[in-house]
Tab-separated table of C-alpha atoms (C1' of nucleotides) in Angstrom:
chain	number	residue	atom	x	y	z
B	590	UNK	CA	64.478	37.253	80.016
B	591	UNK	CA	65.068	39.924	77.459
B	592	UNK	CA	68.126	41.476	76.147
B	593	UNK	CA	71.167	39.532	77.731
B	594	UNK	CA	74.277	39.422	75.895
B	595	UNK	CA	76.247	41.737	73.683
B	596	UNK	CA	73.794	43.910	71.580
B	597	UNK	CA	73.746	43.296	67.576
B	598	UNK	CA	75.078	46.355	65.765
B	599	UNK	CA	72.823	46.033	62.687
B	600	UNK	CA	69.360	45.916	61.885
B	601	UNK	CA	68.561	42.816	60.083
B	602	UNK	CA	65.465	44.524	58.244
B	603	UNK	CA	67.934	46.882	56.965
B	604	UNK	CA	70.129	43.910	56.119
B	605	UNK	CA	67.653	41.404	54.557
B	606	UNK	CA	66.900	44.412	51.690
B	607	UNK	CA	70.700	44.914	51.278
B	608	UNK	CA	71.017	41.566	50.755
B	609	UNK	CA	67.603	41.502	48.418
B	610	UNK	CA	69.103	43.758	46.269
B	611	UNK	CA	72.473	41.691	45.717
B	612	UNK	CA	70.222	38.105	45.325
B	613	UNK	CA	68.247	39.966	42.565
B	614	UNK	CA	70.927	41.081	40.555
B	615	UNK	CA	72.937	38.036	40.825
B	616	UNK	CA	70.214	35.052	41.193
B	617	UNK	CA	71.078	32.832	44.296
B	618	UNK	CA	73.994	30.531	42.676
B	619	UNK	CA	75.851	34.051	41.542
B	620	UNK	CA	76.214	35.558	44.568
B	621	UNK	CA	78.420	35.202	47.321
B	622	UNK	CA	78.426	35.143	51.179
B	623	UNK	CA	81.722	37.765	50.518
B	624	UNK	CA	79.212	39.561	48.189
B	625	UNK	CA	76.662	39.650	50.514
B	626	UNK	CA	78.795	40.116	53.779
B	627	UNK	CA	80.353	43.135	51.925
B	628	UNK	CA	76.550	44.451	50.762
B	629	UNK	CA	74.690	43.677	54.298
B	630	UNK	CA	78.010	45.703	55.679
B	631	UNK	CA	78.554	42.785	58.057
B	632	UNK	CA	81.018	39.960	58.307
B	633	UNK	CA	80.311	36.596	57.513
B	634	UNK	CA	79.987	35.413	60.750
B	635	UNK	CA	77.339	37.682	61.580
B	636	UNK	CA	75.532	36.153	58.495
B	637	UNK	CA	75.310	32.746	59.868
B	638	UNK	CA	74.711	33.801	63.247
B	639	UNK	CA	72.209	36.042	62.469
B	640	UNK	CA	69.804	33.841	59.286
B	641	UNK	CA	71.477	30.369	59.972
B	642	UNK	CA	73.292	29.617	56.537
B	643	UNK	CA	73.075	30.896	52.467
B	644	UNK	CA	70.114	29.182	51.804
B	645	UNK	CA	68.030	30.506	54.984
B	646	UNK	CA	68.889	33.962	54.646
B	647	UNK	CA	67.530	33.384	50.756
B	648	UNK	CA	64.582	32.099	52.164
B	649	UNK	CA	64.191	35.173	54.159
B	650	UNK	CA	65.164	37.071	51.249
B	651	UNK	CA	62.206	35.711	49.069
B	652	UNK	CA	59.485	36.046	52.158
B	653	UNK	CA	60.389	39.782	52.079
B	654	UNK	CA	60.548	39.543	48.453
B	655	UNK	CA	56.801	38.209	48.129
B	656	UNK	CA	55.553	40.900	50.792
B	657	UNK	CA	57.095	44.033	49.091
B	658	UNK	CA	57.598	43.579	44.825
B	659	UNK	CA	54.972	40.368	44.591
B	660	UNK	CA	52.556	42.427	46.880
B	661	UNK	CA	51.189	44.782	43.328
B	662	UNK	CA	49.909	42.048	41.146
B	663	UNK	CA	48.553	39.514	43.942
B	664	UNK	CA	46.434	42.724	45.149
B	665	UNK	CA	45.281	43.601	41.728
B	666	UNK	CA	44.475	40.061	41.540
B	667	UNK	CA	42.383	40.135	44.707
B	668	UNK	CA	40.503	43.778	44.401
B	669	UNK	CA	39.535	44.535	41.432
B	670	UNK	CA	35.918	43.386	40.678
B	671	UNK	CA	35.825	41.261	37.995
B	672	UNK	CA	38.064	38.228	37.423
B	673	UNK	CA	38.579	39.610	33.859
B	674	UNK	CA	39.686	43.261	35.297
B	675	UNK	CA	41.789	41.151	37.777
B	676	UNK	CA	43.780	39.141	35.761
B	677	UNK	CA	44.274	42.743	33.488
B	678	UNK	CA	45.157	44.828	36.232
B	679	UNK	CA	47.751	41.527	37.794
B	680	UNK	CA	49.517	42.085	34.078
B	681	UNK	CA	49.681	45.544	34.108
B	682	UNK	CA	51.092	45.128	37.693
B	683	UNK	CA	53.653	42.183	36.801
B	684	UNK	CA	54.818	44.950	33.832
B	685	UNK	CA	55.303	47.699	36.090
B	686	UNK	CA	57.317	46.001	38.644
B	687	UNK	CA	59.619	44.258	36.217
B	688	UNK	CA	60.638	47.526	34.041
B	689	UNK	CA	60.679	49.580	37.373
B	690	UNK	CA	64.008	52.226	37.204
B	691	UNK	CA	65.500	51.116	40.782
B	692	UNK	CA	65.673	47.148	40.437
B	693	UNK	CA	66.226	44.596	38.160
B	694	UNK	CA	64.297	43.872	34.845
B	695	UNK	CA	62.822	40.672	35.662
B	696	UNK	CA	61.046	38.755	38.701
B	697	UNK	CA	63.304	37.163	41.017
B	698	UNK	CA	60.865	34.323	41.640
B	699	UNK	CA	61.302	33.087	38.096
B	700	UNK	CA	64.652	33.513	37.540
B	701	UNK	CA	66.855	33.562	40.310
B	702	UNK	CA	67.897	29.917	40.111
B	703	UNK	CA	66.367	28.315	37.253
B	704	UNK	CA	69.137	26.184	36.882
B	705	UNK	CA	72.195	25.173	38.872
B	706	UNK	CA	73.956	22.787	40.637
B	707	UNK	CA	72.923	19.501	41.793
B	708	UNK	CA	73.902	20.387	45.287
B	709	UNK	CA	71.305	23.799	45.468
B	710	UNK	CA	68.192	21.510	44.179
B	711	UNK	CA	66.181	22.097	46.809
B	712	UNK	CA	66.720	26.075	46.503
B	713	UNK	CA	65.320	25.628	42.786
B	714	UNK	CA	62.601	23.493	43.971
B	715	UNK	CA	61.256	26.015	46.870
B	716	UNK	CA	61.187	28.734	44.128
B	717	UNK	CA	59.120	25.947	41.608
B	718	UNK	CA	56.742	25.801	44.645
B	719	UNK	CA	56.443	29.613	45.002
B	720	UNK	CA	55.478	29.640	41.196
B	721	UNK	CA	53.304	27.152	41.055
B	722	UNK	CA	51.719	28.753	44.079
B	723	UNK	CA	51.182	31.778	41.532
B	724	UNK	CA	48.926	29.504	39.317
B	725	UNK	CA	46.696	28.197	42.018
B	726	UNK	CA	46.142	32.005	43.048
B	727	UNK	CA	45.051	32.897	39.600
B	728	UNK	CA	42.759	29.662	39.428
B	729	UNK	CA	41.142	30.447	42.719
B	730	UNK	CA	40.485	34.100	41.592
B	731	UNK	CA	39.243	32.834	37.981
B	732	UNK	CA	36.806	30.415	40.193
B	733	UNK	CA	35.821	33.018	42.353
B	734	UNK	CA	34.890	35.486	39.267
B	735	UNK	CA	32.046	32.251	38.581
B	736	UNK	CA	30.745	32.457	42.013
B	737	UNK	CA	30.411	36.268	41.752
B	738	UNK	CA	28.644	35.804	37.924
B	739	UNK	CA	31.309	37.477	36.258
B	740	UNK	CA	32.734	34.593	34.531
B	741	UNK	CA	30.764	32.212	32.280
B	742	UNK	CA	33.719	30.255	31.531
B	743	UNK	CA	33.387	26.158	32.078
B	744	UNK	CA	34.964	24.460	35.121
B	745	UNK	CA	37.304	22.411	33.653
B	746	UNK	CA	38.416	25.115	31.631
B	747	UNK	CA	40.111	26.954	34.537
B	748	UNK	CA	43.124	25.082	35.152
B	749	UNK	CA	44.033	25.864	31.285
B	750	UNK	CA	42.899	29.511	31.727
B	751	UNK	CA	45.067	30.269	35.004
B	752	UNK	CA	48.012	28.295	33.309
B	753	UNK	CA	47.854	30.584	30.288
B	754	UNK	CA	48.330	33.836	32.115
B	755	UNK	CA	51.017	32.149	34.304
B	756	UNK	CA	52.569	31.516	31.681
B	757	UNK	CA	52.326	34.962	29.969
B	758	UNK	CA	53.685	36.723	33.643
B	759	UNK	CA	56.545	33.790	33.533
B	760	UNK	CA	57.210	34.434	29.694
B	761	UNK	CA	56.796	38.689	30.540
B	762	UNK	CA	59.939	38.063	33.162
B	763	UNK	CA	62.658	37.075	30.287
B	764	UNK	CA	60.913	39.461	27.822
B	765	UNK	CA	62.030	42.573	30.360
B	766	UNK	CA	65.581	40.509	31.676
B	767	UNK	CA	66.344	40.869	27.363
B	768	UNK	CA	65.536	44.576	27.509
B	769	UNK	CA	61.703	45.113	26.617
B	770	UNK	CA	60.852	47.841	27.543
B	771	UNK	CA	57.136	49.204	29.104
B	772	UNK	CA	55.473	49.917	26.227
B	773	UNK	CA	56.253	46.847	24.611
B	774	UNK	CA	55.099	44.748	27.471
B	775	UNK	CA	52.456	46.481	27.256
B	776	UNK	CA	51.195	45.396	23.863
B	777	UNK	CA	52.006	41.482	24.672
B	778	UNK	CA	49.704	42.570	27.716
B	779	UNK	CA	47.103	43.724	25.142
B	780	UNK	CA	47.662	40.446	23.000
B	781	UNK	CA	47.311	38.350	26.418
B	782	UNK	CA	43.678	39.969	27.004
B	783	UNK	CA	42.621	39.590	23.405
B	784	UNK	CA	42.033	36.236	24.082
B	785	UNK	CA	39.967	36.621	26.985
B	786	UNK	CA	36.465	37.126	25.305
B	787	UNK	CA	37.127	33.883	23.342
B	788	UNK	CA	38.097	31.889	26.835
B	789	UNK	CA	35.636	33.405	29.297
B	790	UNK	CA	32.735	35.052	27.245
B	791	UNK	CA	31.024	37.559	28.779
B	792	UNK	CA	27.735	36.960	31.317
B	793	UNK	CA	25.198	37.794	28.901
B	794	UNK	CA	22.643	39.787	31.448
B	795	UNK	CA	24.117	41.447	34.225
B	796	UNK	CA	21.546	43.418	34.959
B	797	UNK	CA	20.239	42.309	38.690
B	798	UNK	CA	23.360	40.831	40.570
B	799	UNK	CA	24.347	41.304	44.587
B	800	UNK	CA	22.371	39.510	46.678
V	586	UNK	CA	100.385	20.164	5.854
V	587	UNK	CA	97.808	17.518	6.518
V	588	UNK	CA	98.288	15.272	9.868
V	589	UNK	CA	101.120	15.924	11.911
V	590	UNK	CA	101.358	15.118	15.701
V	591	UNK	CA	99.598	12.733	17.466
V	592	UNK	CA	95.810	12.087	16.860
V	593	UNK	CA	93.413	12.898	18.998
V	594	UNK	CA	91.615	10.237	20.669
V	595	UNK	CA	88.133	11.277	20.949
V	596	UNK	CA	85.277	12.461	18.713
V	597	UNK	CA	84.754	16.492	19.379
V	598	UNK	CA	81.258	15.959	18.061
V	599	UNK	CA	80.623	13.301	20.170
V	600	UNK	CA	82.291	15.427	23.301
V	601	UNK	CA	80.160	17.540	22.621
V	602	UNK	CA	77.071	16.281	22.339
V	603	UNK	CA	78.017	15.022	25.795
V	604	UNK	CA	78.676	18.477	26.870
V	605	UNK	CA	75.387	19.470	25.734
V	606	UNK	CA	73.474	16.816	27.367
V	607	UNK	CA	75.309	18.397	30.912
V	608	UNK	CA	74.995	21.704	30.254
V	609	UNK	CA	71.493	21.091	29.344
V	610	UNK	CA	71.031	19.501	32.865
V	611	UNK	CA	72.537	22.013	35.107
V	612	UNK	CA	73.072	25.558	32.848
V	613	UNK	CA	76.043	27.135	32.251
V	614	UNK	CA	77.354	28.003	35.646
V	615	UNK	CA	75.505	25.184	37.163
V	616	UNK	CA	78.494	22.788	35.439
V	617	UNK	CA	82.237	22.349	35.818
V	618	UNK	CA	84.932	21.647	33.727
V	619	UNK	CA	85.611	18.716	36.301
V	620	UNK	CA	81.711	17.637	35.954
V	621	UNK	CA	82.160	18.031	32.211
V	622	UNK	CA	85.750	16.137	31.964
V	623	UNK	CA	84.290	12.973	33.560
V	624	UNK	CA	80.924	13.618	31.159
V	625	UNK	CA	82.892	13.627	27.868
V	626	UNK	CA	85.326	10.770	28.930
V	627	UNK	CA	88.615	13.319	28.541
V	628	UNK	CA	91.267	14.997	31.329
V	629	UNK	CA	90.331	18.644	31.171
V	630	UNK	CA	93.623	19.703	29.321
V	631	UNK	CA	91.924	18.197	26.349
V	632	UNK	CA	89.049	20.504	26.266
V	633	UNK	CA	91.096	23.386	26.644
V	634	UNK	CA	93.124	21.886	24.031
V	635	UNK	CA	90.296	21.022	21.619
V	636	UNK	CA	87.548	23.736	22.724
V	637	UNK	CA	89.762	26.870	24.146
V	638	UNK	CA	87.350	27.793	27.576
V	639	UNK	CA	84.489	26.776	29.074
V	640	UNK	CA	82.369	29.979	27.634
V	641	UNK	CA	83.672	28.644	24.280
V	642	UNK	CA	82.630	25.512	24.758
V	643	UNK	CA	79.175	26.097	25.995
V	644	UNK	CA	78.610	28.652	22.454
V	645	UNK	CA	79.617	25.558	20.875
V	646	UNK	CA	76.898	23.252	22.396
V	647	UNK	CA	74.946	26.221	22.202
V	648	UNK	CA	75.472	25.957	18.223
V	649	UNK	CA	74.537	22.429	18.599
V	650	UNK	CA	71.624	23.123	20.324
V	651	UNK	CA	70.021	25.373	18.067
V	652	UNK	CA	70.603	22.632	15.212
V	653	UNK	CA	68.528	19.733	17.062
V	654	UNK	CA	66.754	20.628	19.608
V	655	UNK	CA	66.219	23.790	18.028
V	656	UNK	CA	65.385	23.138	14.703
V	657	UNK	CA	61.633	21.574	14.956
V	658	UNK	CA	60.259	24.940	15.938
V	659	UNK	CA	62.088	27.206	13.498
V	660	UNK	CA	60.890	24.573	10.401
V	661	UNK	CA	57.286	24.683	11.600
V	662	UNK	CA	57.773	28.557	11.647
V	663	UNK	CA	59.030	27.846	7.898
V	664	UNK	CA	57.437	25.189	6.353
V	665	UNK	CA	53.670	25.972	7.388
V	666	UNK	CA	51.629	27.319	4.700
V	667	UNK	CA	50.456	30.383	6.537
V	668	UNK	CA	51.079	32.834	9.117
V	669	UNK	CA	48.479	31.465	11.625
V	670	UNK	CA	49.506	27.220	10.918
V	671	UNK	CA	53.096	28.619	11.232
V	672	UNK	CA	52.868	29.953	14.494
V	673	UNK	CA	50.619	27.493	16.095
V	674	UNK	CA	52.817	24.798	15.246
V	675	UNK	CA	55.697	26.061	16.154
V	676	UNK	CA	53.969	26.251	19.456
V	677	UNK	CA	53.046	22.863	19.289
V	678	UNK	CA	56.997	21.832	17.834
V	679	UNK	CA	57.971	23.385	21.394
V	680	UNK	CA	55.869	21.849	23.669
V	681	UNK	CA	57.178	18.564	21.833
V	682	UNK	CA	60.349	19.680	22.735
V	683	UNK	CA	60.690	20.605	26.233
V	684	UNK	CA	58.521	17.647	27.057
V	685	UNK	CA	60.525	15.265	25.707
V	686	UNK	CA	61.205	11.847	27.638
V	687	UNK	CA	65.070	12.208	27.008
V	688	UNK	CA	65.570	15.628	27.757
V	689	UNK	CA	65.432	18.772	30.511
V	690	UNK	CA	62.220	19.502	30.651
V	691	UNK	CA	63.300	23.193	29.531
V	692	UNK	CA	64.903	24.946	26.729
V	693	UNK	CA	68.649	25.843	27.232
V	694	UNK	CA	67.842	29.400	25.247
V	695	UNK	CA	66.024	30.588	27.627
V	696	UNK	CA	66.988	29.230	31.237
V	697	UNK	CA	70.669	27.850	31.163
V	698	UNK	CA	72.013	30.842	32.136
V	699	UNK	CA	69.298	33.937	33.108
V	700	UNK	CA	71.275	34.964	36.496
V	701	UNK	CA	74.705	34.760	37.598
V	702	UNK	CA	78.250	35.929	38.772
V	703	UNK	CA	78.859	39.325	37.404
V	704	UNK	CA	81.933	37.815	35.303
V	705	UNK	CA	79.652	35.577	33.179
V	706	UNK	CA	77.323	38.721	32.212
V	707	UNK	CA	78.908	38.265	28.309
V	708	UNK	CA	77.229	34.640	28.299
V	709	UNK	CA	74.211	35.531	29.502
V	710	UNK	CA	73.924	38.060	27.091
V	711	UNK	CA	75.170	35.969	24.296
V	712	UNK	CA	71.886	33.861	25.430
V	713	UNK	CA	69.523	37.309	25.397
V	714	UNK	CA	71.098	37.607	21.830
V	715	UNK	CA	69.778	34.430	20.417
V	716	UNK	CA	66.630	34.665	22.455
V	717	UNK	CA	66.048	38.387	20.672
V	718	UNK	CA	66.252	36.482	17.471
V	719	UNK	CA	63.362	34.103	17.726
V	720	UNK	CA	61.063	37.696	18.297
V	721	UNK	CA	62.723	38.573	14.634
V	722	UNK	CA	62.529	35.222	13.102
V	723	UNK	CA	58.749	35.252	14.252
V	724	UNK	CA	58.092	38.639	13.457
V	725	UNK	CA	59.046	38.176	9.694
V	726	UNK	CA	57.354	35.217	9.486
V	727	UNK	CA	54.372	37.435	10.449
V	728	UNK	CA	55.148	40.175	7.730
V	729	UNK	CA	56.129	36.818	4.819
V	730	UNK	CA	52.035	36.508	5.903
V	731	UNK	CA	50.972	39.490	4.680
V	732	UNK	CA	52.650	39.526	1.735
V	733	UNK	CA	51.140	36.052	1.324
V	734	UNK	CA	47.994	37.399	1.329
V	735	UNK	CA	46.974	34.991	4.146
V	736	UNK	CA	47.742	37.489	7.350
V	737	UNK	CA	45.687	41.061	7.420
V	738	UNK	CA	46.885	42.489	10.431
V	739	UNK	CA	48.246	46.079	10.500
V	740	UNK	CA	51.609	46.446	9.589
V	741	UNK	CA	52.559	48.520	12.721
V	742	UNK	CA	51.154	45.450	15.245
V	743	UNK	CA	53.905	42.614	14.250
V	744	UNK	CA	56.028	43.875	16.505
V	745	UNK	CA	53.789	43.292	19.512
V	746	UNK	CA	52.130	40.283	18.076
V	747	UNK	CA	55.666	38.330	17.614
V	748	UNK	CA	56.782	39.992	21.141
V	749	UNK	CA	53.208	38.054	22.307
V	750	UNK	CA	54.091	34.988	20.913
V	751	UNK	CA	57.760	34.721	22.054
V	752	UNK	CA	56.920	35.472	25.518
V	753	UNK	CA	54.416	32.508	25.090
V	754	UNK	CA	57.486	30.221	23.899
V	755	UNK	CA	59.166	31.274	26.808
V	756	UNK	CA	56.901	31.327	29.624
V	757	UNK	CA	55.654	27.844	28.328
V	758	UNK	CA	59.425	26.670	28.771
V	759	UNK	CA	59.684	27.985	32.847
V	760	UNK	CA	55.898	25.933	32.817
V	761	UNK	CA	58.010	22.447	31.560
V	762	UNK	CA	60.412	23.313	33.534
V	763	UNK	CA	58.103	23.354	36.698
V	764	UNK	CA	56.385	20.018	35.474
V	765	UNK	CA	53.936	20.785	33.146
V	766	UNK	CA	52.778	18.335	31.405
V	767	UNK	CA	52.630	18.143	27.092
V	768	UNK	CA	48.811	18.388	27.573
V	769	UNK	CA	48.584	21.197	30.327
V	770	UNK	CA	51.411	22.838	27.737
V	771	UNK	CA	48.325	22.088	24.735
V	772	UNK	CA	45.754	24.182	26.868
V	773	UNK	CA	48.275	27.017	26.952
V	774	UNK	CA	49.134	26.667	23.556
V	775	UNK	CA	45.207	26.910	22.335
V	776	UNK	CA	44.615	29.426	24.916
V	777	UNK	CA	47.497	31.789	22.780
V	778	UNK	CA	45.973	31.153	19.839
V	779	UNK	CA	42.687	31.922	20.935
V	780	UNK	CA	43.295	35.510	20.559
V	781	UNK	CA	45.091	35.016	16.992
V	782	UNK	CA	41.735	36.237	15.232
V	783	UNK	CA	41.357	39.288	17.258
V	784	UNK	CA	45.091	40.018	16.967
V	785	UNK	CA	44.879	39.090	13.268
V	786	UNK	CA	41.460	38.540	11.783
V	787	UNK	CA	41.671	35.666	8.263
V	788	UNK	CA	41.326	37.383	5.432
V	789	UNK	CA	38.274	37.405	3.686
V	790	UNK	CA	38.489	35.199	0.415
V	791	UNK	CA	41.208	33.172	1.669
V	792	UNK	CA	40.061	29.777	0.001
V	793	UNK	CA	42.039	26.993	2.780
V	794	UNK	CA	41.676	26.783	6.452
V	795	UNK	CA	42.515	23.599	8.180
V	796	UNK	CA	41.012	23.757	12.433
T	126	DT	C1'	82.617	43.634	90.550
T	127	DC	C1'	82.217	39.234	88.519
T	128	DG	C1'	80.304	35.554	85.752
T	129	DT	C1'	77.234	34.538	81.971
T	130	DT	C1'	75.480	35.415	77.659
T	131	DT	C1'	75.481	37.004	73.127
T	132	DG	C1'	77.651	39.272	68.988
T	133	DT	C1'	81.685	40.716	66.401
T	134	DT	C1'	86.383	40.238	64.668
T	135	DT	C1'	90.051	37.798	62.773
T	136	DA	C1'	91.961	34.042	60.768
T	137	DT	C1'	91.164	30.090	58.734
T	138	DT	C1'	89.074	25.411	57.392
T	139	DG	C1'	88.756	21.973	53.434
T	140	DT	C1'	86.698	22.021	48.869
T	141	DT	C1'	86.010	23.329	44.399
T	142	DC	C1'	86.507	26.647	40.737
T	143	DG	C1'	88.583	27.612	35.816
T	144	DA	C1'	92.768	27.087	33.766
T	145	DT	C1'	97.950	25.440	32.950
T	146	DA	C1'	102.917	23.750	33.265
T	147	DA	C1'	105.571	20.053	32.606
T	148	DA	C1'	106.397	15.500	31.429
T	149	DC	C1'	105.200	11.829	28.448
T	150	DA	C1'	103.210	9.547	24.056
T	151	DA	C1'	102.255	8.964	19.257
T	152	DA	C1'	102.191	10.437	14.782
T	153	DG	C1'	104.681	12.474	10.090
T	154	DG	C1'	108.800	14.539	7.686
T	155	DA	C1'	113.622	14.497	6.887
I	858	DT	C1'	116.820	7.202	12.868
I	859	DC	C1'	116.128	11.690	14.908
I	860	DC	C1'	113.348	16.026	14.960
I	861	DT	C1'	109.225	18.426	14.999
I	862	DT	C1'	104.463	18.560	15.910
I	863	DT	C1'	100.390	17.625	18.311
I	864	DG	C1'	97.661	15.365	22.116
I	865	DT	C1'	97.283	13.188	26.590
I	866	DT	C1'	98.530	12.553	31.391
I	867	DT	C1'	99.658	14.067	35.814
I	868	DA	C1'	100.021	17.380	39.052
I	869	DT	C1'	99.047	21.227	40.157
I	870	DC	C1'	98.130	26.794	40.136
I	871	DG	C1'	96.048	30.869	42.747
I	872	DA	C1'	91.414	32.367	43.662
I	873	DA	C1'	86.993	31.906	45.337
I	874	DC	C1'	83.532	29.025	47.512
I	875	DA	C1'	80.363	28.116	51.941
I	876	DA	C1'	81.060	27.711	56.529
I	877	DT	C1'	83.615	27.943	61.427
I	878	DA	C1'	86.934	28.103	65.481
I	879	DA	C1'	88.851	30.941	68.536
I	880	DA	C1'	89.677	35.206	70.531
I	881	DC	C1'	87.760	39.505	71.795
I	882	DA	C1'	83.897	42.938	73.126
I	883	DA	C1'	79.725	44.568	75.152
I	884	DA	C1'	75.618	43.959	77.372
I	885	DC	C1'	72.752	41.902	81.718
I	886	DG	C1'	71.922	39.506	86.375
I	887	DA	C1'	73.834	38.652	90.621
DNA sequence: TCGTTTGTTTATTGTTCGATAAACAAAGGA
DNA sequence: TCCTTTGTTTATCGAACAATAAACAAACGA
């Protein structure tokens, strides 16, 4: 049983970016399923048909979202060797992607519905989940930095540490949606990492490591 | 030419205040006129009447805002004796505020309107406005340091250290938002000023420091 | 070819949006 | 006592909102 039926005339790859695009200039509440029918280059019918209703196709919107723009810092955050060079390198990333010359000047995840009406809760909600998702990746990275002997910071200390550098990538996203530019993400970057040393000292002798 | 017509039969400040608490709630496209009608006890003639439009309106509460909620944080930026006690406690001043029992757990400034319908765009930038402030009003509170005597950083780095610091306030305001609590909000806020001394080491024969 | 299935097109659905017109009410000035 | 002024009340305005019903179109299986 495979292709009965009257074939669809678009791709909905092609239409899921189109409609990225409009949900990340507008945020979810500011945009329209006219916007978006117009955008996609389909009618709204098609829409529903095709993702099921607004807040579905959003959903869609954000899983290709988080595979494509989230994909630079959450890599950075994974490969590079040290948790310290890590957490620099997921910074670095965060700035590139939100001063990039083809998209918006901030992360969608942050501020794409921040606030709203009662009725789209649970839209603001999923995104709340997706970023506190983003601190629990951080922690488990900072973690894993003490199991490799990078990091000499305590335990308990963690939680506070990965909550601090959420918070800088959350505070980065308005600082670029205001107009900062590159460079001077760059130096709160620099500030962010000045800290570090006084966090997470150093392991003092790294001489024989990998088992 | 004193009191003609009929008086009016509610308090504008006390509308207002109602306004604000609304607004505060849902953001600024997040709330009706009907939704704020019903909220200040008044048929929505009467805030046309008495306020002009809703974008009027919300600068309004907005002015309001920045008196009472807002004020904590710009007089511990003020008051404290030095550069280093001013910022941390204005740190402190906002984590009081956005974790308030009475409140959002947010500040309006920064997330009541970051997205929206393209027709709003002058409101959201009238919010970027105010929000590019608090990087001045920090940033000279930085340079009042130096001449102080109590701040030795170079002159060329206030820039990026008040950019650092705002993007704290506002990245600690999407962590309220997401249900931070005041003491996850404290390990943040030590965590930022953990790199104060690199950033901007004491000066030398500085005779008070208070830990 | 014909019936079934699936997608698109067209035309709306009822609701809510921000904002007002018109009628009515309450005050001061003459 | 009118007349003017101002505010409230009532009833909307046209536009936009998310979502669909119904009619039409294009594919397959038989």
């Amino acid at each position: 049983m495979a292709t009965r039926g009257r074939p669809r005339t678009f791709d909905p790859d092609t239409a899921l970016r189109q409609a990225l695009d409009l949900f990340w200039e507008r945020g979810y509440e500011g945009t329209s399923i006219n916007d978006l029918a117009q955008a996609m280059g389909i009618a709204s019918p098609s829409i529903y048909a095709c993702f099921g209703s607004k807040e579905e196709l959003f959903r869609r919107v954000m899983a290709l979202y988080g595979a494509t723009a989230g994909e630079p810092p959450r890599r950075a955050l994974r490969e590079q060797p040290t948790a310290r060079e890590a957490v620099h390198a997921m910074l670095r990333a965060t700035a590139d992607q939100i001063t990039g010359p083809d998209t918006p000047h901030y992360c969608m995840l942050i501020l794409a519905a921040a606030t709203g009406t009662v009725e789209n809760h649970t839209v603001r909600e999923f995104l709340a989940d997706r970023r506190r998702d983003m601190h629990d990746t951080i922690k488990h990275r900072l973690a894993r930095g003490i199991t490799d002997g990078d990091l000499t910071a305590p335990p308990d200390t963690l939680d506070g540490i990965a909550r601090y550098y959420t918070t800088m990538v959350q505070g980065l996203s308005v600082q670029a949606r205001d107009g900062a530019t590159r460079a001077e993400l760059e130096t709160v970057v620099s500030c962010a990492m000045a800290a570090w040393d006084t966090l997470a000292p150093p392991a003092p002798p790294q001489a024989d490591e990998t088992p």
